[in-house]
Coordinates of C-alpha atoms in Angstrom, one line a residue:
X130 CA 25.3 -5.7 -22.0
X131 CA 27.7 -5.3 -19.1
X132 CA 28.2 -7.6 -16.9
X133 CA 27.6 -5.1 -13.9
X134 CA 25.0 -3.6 -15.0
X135 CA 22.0 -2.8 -13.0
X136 CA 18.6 -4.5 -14.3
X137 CA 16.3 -1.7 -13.8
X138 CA 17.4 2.0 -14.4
X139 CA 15.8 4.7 -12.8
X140 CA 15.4 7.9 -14.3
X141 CA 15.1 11.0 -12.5
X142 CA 12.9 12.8 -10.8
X143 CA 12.2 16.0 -13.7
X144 CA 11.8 12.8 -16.3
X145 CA 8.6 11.0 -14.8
X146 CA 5.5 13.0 -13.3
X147 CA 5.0 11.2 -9.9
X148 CA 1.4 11.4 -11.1
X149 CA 1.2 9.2 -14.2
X150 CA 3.3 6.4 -12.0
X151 CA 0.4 6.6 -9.6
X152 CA -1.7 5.8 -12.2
X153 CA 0.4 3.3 -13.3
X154 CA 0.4 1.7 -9.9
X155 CA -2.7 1.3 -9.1
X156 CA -3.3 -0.2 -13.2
X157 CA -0.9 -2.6 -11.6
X158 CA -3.2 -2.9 -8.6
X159 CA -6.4 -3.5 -10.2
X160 CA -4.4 -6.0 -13.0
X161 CA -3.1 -8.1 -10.1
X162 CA -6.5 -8.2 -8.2
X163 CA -8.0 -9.6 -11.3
X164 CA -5.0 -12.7 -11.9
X165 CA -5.6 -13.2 -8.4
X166 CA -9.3 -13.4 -8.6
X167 CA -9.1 -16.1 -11.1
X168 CA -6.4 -18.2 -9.6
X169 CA -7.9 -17.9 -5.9
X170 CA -11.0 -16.0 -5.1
X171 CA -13.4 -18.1 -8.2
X172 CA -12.7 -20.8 -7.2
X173 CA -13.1 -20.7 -3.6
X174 CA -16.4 -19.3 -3.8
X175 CA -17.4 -22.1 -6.0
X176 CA -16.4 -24.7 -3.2
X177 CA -19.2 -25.6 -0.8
X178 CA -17.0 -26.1 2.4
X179 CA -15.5 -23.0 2.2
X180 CA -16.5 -19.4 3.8
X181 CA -15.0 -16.2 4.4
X182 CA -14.6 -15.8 8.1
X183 CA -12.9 -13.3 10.1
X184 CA -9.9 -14.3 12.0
X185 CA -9.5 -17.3 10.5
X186 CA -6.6 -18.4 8.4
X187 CA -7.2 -20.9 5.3
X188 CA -4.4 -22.9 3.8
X189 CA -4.4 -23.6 0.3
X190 CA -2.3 -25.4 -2.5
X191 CA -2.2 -24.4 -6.3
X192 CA -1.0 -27.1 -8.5
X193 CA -0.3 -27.0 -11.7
X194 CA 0.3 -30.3 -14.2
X195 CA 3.6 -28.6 -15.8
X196 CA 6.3 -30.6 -13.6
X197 CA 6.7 -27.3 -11.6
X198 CA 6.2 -27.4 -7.7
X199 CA 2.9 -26.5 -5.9
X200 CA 2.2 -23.1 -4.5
X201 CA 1.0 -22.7 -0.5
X202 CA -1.0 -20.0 0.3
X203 CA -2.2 -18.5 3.4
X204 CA -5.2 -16.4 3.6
X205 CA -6.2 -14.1 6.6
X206 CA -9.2 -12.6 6.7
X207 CA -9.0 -9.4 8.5
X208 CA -12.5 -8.1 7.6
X209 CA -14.9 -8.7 5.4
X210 CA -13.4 -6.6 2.5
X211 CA -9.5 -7.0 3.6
X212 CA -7.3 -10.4 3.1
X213 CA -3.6 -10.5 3.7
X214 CA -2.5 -12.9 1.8
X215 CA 1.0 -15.2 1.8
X216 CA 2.1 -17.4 -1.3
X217 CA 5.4 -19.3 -1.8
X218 CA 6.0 -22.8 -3.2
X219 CA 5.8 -25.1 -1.4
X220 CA 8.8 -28.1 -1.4
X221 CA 12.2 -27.6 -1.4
X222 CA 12.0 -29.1 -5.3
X223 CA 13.0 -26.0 -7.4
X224 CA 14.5 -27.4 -10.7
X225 CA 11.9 -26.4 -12.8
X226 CA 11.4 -22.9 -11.5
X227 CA 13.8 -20.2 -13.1
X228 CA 13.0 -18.0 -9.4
X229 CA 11.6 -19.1 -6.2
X230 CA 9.5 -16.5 -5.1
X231 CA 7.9 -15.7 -1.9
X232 CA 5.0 -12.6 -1.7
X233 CA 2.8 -11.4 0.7
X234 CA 0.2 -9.0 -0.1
X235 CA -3.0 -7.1 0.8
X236 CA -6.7 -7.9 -0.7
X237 CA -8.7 -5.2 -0.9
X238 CA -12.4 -6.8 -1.7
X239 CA -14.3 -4.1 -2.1
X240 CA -11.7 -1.7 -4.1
X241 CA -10.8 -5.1 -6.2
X242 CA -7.4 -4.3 -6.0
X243 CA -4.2 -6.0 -4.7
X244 CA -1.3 -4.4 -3.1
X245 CA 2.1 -6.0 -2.3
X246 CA 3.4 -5.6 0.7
X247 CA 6.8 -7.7 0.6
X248 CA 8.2 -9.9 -2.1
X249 CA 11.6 -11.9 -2.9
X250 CA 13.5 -15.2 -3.5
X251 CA 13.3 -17.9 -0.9
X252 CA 16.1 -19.2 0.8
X253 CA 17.4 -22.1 0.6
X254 CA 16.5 -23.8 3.9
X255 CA 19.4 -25.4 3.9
X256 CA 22.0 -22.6 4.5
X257 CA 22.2 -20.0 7.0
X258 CA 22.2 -17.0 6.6
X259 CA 25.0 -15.2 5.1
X260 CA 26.7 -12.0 6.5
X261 CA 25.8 -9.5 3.5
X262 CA 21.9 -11.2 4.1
X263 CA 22.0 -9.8 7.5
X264 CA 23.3 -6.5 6.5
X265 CA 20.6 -6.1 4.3
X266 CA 17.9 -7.2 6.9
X267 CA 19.7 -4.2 8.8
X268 CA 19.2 -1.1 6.2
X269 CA 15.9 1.0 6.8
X270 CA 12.9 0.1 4.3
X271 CA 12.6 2.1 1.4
X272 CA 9.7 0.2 -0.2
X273 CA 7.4 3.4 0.9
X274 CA 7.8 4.8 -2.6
X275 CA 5.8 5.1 -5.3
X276 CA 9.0 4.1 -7.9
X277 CA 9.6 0.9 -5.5
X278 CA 6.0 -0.1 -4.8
X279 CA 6.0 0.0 -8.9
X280 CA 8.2 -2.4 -9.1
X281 CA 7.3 -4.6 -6.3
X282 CA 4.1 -5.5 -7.7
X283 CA 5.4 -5.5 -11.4
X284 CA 7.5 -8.2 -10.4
X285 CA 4.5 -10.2 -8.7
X286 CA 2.4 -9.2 -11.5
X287 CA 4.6 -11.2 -13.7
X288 CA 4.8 -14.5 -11.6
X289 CA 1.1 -14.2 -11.1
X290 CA 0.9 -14.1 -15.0
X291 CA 3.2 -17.0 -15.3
X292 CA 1.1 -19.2 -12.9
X293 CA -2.0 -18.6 -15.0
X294 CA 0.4 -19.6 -18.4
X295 CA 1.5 -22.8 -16.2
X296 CA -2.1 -23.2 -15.6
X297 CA -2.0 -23.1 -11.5
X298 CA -5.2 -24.3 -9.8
X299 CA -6.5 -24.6 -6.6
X300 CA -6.2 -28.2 -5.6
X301 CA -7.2 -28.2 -1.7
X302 CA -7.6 -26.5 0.9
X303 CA -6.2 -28.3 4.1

């Protein structure tokens, strides 16, 4: 492998029918509803002093018993059928994480699907920010895709599957 080498190729245009990665995106939807179901939505519907309500915004921790850091989440209901939804862990202890992620996304109740609306790696808290990081807050959004919403939420849909193998559960909600 080459030590510049990009992780992800992308192959042209003529070589993948915009169609089938439709499909594959909202397969990718519907997948990521469901891990999210069963890390959040089960078992906050099983908890008596909780309830859905509009304009409201719930914090919540996942925990996990692995020696891995918890998880805070913030829920906003917007509706009835439509949560925005922000996860990232949740101390500044990161040894036993391989990437520190942060994700916000979109719950869509009533289609049971999940759509990510901006993910990365935290930042260290401790450091500022960097020249090239403010040049790249500076470049025009390009996560309007199809190809780049693909890989947005392949990326959460493989943290959200590694939380369910580090067996992640709702501990509170404060």
């Amino acid at each position: 492998m080459k030590i510049n080498s990009p992780l992800f190729e992308v192959k042209k245009g003529s070589e993948v029918k915009l169609e089938s990665l439709i499909n594959e995106l909202y397969a990718v939807y519907e997948q990521n509803f469901i891990t999210i179901d069963q890390l959040l939505l089960e078992p906050l519907s099983s908890q008596k002093k909780f309830k859905f309500s509009q304009e409201s915004i719930k914090h919540l921790v996942l925990s996990s018993n692995h020696h891995v850091p918890d998880i805070h989440v913030e829920m906003y209901f917007l509706s009835q059928y439509t949560v925005d939804v922000e996860m990232h862990y949740k101390d500044n202890k990161h040894e036993n994480i391989r990437y520190i992620y942060n994700v916000k996304f979109r719950l869509f109740l009533d289609a049971q699907i999940l759509e990510v609306k901006k993910t990365g790696l935290n930042n260290s808290s401790c450091r500022k920010m960097q020249e090239t990081d403010k040049e790249v807050l500076k470049q025009p959004d390009r996560s309007y895709s199809v190809p780049d919403k693909l890989t947005k939420n392949l990326l959460v849909h493989e943290w959200l599957t590694k939380l369910l193998l580090l067996e992640y559960a709702l501990n509170k909600i404060q």
